[in-house]
Coordinates of N, CA, C and O in Angstrom, one line a residue:
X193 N 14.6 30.2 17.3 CA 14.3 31.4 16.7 C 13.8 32.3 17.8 O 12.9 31.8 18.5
X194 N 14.1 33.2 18.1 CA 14.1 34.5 19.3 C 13.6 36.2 18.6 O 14.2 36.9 17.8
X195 N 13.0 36.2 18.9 CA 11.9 37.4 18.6 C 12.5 38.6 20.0 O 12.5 38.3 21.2
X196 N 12.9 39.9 19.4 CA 12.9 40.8 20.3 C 12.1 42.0 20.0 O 11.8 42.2 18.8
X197 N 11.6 42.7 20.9 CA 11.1 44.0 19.9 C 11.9 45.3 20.9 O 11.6 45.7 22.0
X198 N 12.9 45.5 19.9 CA 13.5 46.5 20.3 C 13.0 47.6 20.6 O 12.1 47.8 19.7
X199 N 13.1 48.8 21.8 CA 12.3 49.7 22.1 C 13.5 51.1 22.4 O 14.4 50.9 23.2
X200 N 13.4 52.1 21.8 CA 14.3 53.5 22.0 C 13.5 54.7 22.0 O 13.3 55.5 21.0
X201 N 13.3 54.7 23.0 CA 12.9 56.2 23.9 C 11.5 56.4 23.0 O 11.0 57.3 22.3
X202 N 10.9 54.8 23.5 CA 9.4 54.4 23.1 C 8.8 54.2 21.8 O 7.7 53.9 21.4
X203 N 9.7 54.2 21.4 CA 9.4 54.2 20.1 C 10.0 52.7 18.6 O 11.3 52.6 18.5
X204 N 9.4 52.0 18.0 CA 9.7 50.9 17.8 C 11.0 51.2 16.8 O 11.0 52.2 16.2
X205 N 12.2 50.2 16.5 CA 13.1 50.5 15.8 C 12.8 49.7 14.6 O 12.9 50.2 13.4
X206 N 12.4 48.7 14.7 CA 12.2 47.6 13.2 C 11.5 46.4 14.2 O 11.5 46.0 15.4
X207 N 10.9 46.1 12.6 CA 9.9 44.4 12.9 C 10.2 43.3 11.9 O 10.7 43.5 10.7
X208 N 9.9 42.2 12.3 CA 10.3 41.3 11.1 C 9.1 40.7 10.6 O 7.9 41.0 10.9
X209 N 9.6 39.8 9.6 CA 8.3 39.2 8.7 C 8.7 38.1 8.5 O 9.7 38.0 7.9
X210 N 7.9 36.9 9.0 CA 8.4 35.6 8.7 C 7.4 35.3 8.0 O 6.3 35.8 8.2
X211 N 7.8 34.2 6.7 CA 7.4 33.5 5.9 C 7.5 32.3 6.3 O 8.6 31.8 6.8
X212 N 6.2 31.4 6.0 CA 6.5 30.1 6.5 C 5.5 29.4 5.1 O 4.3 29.7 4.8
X213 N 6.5 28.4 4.5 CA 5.9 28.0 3.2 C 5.3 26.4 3.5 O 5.2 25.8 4.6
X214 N 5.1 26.1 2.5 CA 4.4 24.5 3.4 C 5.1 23.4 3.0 O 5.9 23.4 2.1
X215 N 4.8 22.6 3.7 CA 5.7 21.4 3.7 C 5.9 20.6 2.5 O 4.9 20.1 2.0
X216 N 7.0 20.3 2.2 CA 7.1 19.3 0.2 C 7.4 18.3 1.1 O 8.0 18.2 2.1
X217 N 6.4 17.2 0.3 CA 6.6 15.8 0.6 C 7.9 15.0 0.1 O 8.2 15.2 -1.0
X218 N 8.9 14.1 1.0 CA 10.3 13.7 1.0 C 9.8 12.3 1.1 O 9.1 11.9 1.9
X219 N 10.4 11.4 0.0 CA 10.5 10.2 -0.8 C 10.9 9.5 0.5 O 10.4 8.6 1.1
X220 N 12.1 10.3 0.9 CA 12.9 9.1 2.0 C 12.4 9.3 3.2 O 12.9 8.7 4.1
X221 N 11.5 9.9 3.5 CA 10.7 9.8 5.1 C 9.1 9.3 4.7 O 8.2 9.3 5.6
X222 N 8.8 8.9 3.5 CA 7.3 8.6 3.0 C 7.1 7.2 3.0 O 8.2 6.7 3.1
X223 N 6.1 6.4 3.0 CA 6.2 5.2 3.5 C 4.9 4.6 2.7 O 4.0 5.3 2.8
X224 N 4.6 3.3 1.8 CA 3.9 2.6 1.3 C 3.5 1.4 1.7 O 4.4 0.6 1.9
X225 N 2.4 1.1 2.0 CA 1.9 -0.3 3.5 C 0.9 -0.9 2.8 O 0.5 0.1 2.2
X226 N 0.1 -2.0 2.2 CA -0.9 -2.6 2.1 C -1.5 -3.0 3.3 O -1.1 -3.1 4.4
X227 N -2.7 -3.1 2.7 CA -3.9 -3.4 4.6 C -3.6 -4.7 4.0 O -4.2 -5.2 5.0
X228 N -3.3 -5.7 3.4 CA -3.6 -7.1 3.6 C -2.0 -7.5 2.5 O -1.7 -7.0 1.5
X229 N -1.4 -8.6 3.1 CA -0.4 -8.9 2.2 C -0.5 -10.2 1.1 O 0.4 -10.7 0.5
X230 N -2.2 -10.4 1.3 CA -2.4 -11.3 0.0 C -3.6 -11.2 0.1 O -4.3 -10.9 1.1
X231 N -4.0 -11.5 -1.7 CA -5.5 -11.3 -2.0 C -5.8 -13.0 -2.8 O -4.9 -13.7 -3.1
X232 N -7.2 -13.4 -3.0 CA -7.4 -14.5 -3.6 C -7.6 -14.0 -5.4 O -7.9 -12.9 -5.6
X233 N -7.4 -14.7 -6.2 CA -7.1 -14.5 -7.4 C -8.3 -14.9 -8.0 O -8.7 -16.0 -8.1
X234 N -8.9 -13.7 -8.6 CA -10.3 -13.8 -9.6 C -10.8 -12.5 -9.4 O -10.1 -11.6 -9.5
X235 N -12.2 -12.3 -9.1 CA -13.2 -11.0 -8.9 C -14.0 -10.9 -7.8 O -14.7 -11.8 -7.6
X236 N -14.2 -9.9 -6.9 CA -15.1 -9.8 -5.9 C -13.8 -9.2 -4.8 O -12.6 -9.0 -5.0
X237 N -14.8 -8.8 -3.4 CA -14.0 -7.8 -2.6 C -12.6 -9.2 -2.0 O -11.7 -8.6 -1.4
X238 N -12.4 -10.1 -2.0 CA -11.5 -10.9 -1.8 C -10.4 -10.9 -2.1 O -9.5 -11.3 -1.4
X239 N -10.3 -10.2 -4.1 CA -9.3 -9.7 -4.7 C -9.0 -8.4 -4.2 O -8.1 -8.0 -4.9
X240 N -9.2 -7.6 -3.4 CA -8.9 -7.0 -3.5 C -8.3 -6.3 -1.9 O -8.9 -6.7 -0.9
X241 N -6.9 -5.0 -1.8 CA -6.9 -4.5 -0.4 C -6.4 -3.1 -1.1 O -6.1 -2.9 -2.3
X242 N -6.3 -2.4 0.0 CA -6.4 -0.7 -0.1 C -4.4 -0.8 0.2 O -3.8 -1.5 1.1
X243 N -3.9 0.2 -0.8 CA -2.9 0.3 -0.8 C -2.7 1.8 -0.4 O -3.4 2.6 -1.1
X244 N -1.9 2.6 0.8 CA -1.8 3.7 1.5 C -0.3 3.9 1.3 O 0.5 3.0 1.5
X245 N 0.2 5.2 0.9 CA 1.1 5.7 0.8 C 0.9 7.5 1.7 O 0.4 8.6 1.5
X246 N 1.7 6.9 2.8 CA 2.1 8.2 3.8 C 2.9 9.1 3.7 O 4.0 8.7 4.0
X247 N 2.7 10.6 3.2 CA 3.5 11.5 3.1 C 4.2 12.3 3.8 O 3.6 13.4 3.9
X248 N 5.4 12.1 4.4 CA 5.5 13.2 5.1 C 6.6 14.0 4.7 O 7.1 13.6 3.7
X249 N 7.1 15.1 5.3 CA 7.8 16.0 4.8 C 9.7 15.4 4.9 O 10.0 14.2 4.6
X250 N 10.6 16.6 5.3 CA 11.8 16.5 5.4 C 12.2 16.1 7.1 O 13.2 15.7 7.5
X251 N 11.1 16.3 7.8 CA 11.1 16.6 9.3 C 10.3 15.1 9.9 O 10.0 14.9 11.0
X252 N 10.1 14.7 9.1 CA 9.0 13.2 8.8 C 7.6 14.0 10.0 O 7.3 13.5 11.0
X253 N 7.0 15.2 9.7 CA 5.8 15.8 9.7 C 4.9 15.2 8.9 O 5.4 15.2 7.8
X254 N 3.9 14.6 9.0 CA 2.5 14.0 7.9 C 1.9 15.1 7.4 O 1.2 15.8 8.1
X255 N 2.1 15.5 6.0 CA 1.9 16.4 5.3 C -0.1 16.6 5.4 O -0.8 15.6 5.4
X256 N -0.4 17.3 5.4 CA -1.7 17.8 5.6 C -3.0 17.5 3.8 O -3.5 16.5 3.3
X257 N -2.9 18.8 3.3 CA -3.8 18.3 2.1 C -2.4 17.6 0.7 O -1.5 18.3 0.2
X258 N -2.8 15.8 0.2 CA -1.6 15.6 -0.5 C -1.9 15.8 -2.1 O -1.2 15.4 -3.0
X259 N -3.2 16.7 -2.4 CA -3.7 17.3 -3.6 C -2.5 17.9 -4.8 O -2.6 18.1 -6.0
X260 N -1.5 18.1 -3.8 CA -0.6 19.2 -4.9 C 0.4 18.4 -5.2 O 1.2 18.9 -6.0
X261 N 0.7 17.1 -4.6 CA 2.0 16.2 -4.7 C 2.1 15.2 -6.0 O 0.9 14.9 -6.4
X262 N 2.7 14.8 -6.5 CA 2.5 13.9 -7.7 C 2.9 12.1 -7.3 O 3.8 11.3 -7.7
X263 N 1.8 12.0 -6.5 CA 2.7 10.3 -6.3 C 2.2 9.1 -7.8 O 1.3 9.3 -8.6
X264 N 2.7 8.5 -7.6 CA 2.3 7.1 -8.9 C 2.5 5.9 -8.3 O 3.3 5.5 -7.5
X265 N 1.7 5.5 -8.8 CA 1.7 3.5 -8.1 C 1.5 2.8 -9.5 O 0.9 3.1 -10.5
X266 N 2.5 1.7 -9.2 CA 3.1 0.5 -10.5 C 2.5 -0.9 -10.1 O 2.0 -1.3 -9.0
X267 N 2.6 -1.5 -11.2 CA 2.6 -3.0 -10.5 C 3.1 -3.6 -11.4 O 2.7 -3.7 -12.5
X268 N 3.9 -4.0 -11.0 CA 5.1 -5.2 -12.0 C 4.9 -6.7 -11.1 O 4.9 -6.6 -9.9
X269 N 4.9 -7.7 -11.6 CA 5.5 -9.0 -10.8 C 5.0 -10.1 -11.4 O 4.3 -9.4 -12.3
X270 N 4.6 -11.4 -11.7 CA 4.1 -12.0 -12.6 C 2.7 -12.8 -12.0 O 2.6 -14.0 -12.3
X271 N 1.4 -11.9 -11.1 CA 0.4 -12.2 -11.0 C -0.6 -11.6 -12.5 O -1.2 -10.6 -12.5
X272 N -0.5 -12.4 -13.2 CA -0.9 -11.4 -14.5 C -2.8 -10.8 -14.2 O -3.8 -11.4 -13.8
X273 N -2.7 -10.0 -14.4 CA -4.2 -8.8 -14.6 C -4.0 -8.3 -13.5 O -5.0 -7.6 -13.2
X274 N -2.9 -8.3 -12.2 CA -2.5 -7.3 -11.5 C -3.2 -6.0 -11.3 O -4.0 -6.0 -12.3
X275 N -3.3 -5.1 -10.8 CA -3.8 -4.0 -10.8 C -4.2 -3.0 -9.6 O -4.9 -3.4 -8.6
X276 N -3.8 -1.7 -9.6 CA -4.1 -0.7 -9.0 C -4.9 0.1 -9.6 O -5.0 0.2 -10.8
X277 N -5.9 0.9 -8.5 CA -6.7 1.9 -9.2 C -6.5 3.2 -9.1 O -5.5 3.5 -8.4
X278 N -7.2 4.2 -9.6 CA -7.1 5.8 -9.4 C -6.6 5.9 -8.1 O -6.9 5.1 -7.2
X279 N -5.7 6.9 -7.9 CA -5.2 7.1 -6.6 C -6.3 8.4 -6.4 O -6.7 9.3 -7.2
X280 N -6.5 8.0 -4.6 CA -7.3 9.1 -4.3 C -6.1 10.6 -3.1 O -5.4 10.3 -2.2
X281 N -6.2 11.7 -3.6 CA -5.4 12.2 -2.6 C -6.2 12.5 -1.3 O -7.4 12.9 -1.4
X282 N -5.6 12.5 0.1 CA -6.6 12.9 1.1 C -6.0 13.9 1.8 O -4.8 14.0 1.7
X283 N -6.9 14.8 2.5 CA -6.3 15.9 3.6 C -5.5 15.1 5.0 O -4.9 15.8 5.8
X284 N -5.6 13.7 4.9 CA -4.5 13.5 6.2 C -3.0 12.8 6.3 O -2.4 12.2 7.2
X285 N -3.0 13.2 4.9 CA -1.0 13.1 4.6 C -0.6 11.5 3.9 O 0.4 10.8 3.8
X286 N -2.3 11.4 3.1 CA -2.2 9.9 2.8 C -3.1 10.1 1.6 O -4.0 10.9 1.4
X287 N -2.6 8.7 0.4 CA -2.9 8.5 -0.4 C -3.3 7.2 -1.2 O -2.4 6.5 -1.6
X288 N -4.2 7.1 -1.3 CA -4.9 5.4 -1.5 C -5.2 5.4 -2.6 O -5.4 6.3 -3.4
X289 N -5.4 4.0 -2.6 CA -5.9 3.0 -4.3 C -6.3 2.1 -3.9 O -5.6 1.8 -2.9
X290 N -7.0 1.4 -4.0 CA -7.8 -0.1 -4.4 C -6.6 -0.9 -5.1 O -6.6 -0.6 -6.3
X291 N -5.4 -1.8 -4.8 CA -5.2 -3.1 -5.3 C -6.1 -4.1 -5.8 O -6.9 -4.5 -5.1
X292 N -6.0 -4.7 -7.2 CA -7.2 -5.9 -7.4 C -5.9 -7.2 -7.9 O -5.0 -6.8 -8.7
X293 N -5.9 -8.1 -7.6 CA -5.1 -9.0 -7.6 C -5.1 -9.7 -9.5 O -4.0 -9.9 -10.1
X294 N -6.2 -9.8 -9.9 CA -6.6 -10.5 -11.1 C -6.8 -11.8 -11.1 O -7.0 -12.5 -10.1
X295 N -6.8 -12.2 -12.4 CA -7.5 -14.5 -12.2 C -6.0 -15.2 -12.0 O -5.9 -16.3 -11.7
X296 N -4.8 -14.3 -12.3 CA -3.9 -15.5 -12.0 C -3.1 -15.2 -10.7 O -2.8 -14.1 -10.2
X297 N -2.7 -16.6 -10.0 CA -1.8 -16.6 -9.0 C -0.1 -15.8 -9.4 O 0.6 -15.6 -10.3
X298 N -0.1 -15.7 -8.1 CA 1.6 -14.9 -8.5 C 1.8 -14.3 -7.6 O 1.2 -14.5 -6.6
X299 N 2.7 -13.4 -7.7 CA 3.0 -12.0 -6.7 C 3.2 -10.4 -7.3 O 3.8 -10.3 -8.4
X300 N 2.6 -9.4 -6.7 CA 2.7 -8.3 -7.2 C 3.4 -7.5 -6.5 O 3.5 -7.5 -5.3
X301 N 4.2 -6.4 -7.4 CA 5.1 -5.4 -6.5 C 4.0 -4.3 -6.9 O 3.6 -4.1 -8.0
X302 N 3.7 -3.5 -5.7 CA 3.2 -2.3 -6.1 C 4.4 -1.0 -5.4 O 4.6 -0.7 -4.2
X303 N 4.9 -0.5 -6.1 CA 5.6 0.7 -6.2 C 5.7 2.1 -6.3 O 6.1 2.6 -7.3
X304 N 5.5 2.9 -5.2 CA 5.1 4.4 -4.6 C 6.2 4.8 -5.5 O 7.3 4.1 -5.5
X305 N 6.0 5.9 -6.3 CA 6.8 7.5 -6.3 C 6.2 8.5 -6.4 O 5.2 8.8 -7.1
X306 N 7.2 9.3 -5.4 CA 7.0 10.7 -5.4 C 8.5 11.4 -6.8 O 9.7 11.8 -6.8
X307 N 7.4 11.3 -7.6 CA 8.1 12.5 -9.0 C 8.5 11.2 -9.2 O 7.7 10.2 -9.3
X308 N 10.2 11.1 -9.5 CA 10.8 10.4 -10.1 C 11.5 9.3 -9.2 O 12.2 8.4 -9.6
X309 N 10.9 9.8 -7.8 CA 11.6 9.0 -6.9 C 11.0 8.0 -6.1 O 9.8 8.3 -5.9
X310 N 11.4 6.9 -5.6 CA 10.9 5.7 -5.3 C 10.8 6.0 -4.1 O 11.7 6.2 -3.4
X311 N 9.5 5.9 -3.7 CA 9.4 5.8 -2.1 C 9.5 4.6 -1.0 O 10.2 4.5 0.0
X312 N 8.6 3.7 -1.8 CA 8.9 2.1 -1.5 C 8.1 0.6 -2.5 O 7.8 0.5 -3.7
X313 N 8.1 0.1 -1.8 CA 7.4 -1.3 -2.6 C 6.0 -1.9 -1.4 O 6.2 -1.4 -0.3
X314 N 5.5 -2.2 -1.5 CA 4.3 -3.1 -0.9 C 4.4 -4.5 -2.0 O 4.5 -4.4 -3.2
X315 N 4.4 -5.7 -1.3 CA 4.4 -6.8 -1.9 C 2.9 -7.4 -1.4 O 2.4 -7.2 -0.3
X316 N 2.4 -8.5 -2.6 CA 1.3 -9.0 -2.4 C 1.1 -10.1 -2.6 O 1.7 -9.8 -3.7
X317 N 0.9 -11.2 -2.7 CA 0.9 -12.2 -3.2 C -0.8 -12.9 -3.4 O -1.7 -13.0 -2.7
X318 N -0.6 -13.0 -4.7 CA -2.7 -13.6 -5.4 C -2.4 -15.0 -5.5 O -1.6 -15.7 -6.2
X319 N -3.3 -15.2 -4.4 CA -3.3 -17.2 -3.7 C -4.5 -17.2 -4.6 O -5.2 -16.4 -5.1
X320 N -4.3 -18.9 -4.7 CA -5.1 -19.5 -5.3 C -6.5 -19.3 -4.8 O -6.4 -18.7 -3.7
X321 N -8.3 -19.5 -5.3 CA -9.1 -20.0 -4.6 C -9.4 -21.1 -3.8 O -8.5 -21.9 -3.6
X322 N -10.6 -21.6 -3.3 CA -10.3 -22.7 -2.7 C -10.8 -23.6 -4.2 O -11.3 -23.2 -5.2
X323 N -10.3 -24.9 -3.7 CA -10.8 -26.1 -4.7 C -12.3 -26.4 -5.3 O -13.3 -26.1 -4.6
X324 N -12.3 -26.7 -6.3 CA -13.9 -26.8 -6.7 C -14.2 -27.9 -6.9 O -15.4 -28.0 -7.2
X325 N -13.7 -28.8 -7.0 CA -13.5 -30.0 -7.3 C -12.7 -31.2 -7.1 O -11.7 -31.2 -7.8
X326 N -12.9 -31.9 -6.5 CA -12.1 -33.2 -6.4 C -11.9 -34.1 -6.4 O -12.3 -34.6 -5.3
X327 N -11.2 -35.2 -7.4 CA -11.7 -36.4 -7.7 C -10.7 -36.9 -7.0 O -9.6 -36.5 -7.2
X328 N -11.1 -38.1 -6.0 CA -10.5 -39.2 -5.3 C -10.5 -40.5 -6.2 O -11.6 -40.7 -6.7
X329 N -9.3 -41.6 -6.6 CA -9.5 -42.7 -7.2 C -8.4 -43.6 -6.4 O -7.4 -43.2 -5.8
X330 N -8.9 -44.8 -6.4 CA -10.4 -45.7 -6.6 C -11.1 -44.8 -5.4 O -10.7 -44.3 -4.4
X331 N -12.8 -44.9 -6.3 CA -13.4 -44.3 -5.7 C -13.7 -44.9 -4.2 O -13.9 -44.2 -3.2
X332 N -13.8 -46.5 -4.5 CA -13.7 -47.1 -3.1 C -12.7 -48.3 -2.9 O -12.0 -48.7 -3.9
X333 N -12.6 -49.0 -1.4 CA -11.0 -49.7 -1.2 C -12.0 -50.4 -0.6 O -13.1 -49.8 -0.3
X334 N -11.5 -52.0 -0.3 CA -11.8 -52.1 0.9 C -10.5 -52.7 1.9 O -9.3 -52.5 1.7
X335 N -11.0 -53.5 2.9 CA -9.4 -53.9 3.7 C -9.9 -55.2 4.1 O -11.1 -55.3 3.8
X336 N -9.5 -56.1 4.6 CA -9.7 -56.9 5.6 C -9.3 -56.3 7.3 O -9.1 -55.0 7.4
X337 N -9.3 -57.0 8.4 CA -9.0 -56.9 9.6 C -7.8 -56.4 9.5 O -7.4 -57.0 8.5
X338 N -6.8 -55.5 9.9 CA -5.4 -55.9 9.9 C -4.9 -55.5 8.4 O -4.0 -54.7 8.1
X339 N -5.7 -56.1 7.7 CA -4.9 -55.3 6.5 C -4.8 -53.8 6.1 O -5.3 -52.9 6.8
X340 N -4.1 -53.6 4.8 CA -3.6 -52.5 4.4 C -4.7 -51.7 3.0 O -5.1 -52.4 2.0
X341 N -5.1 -50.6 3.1 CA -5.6 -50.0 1.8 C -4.5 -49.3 0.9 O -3.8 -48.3 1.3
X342 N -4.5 -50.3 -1.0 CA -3.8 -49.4 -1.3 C -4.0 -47.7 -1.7 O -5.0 -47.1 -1.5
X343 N -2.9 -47.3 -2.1 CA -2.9 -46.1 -2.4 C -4.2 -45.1 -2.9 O -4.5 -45.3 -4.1
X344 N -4.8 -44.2 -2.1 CA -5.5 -43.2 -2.9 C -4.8 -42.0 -3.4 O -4.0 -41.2 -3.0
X345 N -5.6 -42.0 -4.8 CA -5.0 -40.4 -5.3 C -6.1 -39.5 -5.4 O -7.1 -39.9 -5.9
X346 N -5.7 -38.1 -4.6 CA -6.9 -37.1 -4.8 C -5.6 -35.9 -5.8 O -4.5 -35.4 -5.6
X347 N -7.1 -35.9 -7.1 CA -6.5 -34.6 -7.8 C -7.3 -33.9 -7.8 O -8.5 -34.1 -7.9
X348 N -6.7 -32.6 -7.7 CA -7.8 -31.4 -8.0 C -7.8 -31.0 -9.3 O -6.9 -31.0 -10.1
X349 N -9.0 -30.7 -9.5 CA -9.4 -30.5 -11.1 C -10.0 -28.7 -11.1 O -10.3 -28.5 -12.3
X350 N -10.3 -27.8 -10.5 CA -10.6 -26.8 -10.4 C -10.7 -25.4 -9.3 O -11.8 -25.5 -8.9
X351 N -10.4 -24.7 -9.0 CA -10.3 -24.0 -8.3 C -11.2 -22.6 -8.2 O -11.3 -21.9 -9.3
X352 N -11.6 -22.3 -7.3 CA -12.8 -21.2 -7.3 C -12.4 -20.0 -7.7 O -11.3 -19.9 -7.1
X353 N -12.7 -19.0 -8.4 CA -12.4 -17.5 -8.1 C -13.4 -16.5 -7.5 O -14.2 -15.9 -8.1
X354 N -13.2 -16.5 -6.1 CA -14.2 -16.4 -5.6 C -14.2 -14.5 -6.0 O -15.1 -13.7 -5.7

C-alpha cells in the first residue's frame, strides 16, 4: 500500500481515509492444546488441567481481546462425569476452562468451536488412582534350600480417587 500526497501549485488535490476493522477469529488457523494429556479419576486438583484454545485471525495474527468471539468446548468420550468448565475469554488471543476428569476411567475428547466450526480436539485420558488395597494369597510360602515357592496371587481390591 503506497500513500502519495499529491501537490499542484501548493495546494493539496485529495486525501484518503483508511479503515482498518479488527481481526475475526479463523477456525482453521486457531488451535486447542491441554496443559496435561491425562488427569487421575475422582476429585481434587489431580483431576483436573486447563484447556487453552488460541485465536488467531485469517493471517494466523493472535487475536488480541477474544470477548466478542463465540467459541464452545464439548466433551464426548466414555470417561463418564467428564467435564469442562465456564470458558474464560482473555485479552491475549486465548481462551480457557478447567477440564475435570470425573470418578471414572476412560478418555475424553474435548472439542473447540468457533460458531459452527471445529477448530480442533484435545484428548485426555482419566487413569486410574493409585491402589488402596491389596491382598496377596497365601499370605505366607515357605521353601526349602533350592526349592521352589508356589504361585502368589496379588489382587487389587480398591483404588484411590485421590
Amino acid at each position: 500500500l503506497e500513500f502519495r500526497r499529491v501537490l499542484f501549485r501548493s495546494s493539496t488535490i485529495g486525501t484518503a481515509v483508511i479503515a482498518v476493522d479488527p481481526a475475526v477469529a479463523d477456525a482453521g488457523k486457531s488451535s486447542v492444546a491441554s496443559a496435561a494429556d491425562h488427569v487421575t479419576a475422582g476429585s481434587g486438583t489431580s483431576n483436573q488441567t486447563l484447556v487453552t484454545v488460541t485465536l488467531k485471525d485469517a493471517f494466523e495474527n493472535l487475536l488480541g481481546d477474544t470477548s466478542a468471539e463465540s467459541v464452545t468446548l464439548e466433551v464426548t468420550g466414555d470417561a463418564s462425569g467428564a467435564s469442562v468448565g465456564t470458558a474464560s475469554f482473555n485479552t491475549d488471543g486465548t481462551v480457557t476452562a478447567t477440564f475435570s476428569g470425573g470418578t471414572d476411567t476412560g478418555s475424553a475428547t474435548v472439542t473447540a468451536k468457533l460458531g459452527s466450526s471445529t477448530i480442533g480436539t484435545a484428548v485426555i485420558a482419566v487413569d486410574p488412582g493409585a491402589a488402596t488395597h491389596i491382598v496377596v494369597s497365601p499370605s505366607s510360602q515357605s521353601a526349602t534350600n533350592g526349592g521352589t515357592v508356589g504361585t502368589i496371587t496379588v489382587t487389587e481390591i480398591g483404588r484411590a480417587h485421590v
